[in-house]
GROMACS .gro file of C-alpha atoms in nm:
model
  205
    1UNK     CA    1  -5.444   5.507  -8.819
    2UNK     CA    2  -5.210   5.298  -8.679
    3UNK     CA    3  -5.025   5.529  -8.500
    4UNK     CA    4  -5.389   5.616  -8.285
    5UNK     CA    5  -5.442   5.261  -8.233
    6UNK     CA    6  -5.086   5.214  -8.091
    7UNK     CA    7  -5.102   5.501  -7.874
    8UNK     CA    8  -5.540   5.379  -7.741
    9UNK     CA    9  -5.355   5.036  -7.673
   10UNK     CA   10  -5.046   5.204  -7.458
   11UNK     CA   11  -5.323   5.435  -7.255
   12UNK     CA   12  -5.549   5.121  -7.160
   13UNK     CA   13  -5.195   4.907  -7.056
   14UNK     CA   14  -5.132   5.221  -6.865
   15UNK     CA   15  -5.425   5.290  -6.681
   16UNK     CA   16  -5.442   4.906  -6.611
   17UNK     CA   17  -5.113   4.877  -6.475
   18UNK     CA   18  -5.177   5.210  -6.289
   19UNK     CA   19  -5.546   5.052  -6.127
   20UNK     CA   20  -5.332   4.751  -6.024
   21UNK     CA   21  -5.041   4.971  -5.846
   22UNK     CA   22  -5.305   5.172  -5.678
   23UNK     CA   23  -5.465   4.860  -5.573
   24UNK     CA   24  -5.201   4.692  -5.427
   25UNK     CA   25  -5.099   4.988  -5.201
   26UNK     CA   26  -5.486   4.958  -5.037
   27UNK     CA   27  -5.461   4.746  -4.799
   28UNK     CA   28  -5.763   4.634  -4.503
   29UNK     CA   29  -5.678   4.481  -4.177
   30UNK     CA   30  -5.805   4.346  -3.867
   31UNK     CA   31  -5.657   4.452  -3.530
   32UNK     CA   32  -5.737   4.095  -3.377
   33UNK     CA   33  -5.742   3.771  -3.630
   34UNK     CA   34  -5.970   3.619  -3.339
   35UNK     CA   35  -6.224   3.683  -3.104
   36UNK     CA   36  -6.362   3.532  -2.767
   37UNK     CA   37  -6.643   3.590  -2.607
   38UNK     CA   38  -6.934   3.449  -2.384
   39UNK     CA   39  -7.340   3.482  -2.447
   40UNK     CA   40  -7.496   3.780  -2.397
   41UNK     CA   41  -7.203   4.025  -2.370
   42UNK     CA   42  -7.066   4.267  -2.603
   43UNK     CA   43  -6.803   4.306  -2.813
   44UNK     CA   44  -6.624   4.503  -3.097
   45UNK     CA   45  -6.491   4.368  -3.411
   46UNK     CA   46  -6.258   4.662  -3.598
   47UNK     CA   47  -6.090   4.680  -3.945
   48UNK     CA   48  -5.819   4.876  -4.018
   49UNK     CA   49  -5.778   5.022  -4.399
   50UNK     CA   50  -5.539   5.242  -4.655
   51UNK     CA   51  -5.694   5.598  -4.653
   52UNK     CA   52  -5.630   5.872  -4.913
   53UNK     CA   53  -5.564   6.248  -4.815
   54UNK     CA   54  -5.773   6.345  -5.166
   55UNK     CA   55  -6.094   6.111  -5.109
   56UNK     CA   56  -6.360   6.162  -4.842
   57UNK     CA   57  -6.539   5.886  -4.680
   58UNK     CA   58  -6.833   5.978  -4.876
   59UNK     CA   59  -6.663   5.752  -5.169
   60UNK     CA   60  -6.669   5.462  -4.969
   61UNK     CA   61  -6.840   5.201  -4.979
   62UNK     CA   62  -6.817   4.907  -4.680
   63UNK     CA   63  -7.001   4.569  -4.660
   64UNK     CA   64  -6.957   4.331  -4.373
   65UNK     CA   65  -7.080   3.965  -4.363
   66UNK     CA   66  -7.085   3.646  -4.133
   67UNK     CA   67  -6.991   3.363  -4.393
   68UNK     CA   68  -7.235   3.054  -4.356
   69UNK     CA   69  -7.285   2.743  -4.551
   70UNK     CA   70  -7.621   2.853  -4.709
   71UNK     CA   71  -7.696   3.242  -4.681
   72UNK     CA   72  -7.421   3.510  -4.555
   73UNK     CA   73  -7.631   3.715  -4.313
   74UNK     CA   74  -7.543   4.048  -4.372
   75UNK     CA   75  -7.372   4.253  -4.089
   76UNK     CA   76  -7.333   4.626  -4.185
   77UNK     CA   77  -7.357   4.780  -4.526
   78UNK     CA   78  -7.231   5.143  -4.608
   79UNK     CA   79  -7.283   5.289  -4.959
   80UNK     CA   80  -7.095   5.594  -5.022
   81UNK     CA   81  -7.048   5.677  -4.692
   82UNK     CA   82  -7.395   5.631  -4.600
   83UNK     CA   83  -7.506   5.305  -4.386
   84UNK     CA   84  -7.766   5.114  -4.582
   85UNK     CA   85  -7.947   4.928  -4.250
   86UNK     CA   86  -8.184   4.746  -4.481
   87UNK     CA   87  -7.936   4.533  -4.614
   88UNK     CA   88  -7.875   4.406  -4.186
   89UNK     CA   89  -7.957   4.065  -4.194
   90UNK     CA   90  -8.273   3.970  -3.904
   91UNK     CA   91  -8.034   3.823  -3.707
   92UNK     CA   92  -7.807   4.117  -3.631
   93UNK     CA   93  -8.128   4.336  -3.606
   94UNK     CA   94  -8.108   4.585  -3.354
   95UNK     CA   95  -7.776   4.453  -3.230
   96UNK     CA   96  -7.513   4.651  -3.419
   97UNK     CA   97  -7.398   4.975  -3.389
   98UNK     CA   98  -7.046   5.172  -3.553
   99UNK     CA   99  -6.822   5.438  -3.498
  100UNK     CA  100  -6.852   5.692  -3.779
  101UNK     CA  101  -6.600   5.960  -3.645
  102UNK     CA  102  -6.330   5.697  -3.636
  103UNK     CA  103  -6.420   5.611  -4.006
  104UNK     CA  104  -6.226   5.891  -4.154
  105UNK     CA  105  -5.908   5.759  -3.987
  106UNK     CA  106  -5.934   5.434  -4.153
  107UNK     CA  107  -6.087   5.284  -3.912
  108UNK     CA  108  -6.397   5.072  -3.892
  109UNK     CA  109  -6.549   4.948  -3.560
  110UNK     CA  110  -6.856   4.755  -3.536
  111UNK     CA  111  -7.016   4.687  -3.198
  112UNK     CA  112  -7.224   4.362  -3.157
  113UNK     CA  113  -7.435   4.360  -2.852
  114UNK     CA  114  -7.632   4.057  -2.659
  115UNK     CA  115  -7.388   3.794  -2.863
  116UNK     CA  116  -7.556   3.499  -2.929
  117UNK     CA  117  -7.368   3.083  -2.973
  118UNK     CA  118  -7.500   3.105  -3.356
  119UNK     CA  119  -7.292   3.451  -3.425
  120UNK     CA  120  -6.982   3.258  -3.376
  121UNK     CA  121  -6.844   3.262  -3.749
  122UNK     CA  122  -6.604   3.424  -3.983
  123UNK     CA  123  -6.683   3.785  -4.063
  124UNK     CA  124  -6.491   3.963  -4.433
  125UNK     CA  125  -6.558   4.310  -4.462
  126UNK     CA  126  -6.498   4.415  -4.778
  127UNK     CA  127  -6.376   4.778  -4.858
  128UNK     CA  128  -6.419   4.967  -5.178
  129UNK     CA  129  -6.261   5.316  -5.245
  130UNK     CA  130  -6.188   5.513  -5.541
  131UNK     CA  131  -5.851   5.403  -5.494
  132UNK     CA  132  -5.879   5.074  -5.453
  133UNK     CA  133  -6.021   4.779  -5.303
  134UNK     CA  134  -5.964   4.541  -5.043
  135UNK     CA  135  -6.081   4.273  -4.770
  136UNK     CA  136  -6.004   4.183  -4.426
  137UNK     CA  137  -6.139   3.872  -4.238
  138UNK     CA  138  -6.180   3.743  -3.907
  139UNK     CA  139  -6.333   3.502  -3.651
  140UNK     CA  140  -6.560   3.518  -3.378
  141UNK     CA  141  -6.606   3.229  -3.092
  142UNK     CA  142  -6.918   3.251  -2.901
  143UNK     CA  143  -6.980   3.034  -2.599
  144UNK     CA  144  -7.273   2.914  -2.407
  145UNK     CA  145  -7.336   3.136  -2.082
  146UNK     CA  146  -7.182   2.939  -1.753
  147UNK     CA  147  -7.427   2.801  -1.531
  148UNK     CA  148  -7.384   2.970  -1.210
  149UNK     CA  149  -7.455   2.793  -0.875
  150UNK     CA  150  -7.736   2.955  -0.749
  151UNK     CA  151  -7.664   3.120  -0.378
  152UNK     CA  152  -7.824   2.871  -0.129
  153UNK     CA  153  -8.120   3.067   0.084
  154UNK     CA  154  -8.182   2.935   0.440
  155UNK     CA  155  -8.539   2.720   0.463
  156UNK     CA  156  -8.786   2.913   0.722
  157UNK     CA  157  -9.061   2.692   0.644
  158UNK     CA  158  -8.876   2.392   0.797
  159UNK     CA  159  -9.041   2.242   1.104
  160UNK     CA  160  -8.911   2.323   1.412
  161UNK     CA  161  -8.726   2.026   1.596
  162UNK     CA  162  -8.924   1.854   1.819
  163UNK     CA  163  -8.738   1.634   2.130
  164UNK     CA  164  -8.957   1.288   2.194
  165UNK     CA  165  -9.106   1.220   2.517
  166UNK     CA  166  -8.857   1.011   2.784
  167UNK     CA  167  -9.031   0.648   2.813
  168UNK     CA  168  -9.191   0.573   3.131
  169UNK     CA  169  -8.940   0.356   3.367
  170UNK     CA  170  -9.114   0.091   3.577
  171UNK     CA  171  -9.163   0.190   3.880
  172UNK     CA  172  -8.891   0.108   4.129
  173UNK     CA  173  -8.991  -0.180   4.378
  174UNK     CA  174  -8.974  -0.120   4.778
  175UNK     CA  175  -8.714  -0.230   4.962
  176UNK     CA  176  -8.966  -0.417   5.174
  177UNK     CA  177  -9.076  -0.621   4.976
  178UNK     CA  178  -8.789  -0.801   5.019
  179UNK     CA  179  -8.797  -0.862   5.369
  180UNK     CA  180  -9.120  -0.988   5.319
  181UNK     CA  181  -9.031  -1.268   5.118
  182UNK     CA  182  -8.776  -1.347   5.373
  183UNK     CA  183  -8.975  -1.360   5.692
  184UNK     CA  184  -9.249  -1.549   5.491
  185UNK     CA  185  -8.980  -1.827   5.354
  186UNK     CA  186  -8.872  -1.841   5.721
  187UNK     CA  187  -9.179  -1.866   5.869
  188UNK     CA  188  -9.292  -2.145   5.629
  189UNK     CA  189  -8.963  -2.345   5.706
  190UNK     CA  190  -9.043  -2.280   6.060
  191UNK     CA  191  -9.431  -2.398   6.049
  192UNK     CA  192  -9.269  -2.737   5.797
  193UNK     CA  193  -9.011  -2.827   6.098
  194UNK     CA  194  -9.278  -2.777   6.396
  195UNK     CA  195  -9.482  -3.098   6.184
  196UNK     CA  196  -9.196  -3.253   6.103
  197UNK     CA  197  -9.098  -3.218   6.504
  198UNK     CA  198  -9.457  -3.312   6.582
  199UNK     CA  199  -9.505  -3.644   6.383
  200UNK     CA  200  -9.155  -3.761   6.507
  201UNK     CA  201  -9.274  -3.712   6.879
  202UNK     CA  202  -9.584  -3.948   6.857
  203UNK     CA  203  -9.407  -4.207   6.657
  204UNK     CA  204  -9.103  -4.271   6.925
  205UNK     CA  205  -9.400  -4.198   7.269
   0.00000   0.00000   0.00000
């Protein structure tokens, strides 16, 4: 009896210290820790992981997340090889598609389209095999769209120019006019002396 007990207790260390070699040998990655990228492009987040020569992908079983404070929105889900698209949060809706001929490789890519300023984030993946499991993690910066100038368009409803009017000049006076006044000053000084003459006469005769 105590034999069988000894030998159940050596099996279960075994297998456990087995599960935890085998574990330890699976290993998930990311090929970039970070990401960049601008509203409204693309891009493609990819995880790297241990594959086994005697399992086929459909044992495997991924789930991808955005961690938040309140609610992880989901970002793919695949159950034993199959993609689950019901568990896709709303927000990554129609957004998200993957490579599954890359998946046997040990690869996982995930392409986000029309990126948005609230995807920014970290993302785990999470990786889970008959031969072990794993996680790999990694962060995504999303910026606000640049204003561009807008191209300047030439006005055609403008007015046309319009050139003012020359002001009227006073007419020019005739050069006669100024002899005039001279023969009538002279004249007067003339008619002024011929009294002046006259009254001087008849008071000396």
């Amino acid at each position: 009896m105590m034999h069988s007990r000894e030998k159940m207790i050596c099996s279960i260390l075994l297998l456990i210290i087995l599960t935890s070699c085998v574990s330890g040998t699976f290993v998930v990655n990311v090929t970039q820790s970070s990401y960049q990228a601008e509203e409204d492009q693309d891009i493609t987040l990819e995880w790297t992981f241990t594959t086994n020569n005697h399992s086929s992908s459909n044992s495997l079983n991924v789930f991808c997340e955005l961690l938040a404070v309140l609610k992880n929105p989901g970002l793919f889900h695949l159950r034993e090889g199959v993609e689950v698209p019901e568990s896709r949060h709303e927000q990554f809706a129609g957004r998200v598609q993957w490579d599954k001929d890359v998946l046997r490789e040990g690869r996982l890519r995930l392409h986000v389209s029309r990126l948005r300023t609230n995807d920014s984030g970290l993302y785990v993946c999470k990786v889970l095999t008959r031969y072990g499991r794993n996680s790999g993690r990694c962060r995504l910066n999303v910026t606000a769209a640049r204003d561009r100038p807008k191209p300047e368009t030439p006005n055609t409803t403008s007015p046309p120019k319009t050139t003012s009017p020359p002001k009227p000049t006073s007419p020019q006076q005739p050069e006669s006019l100024g002899w005039m006044v001279f023969y009538c000053v002279v004249i007067l000084c003339w008619l002024f002396f011929c009294i002046f003459l006259e009254k001087f006469c008849k008071k000396n005769c």
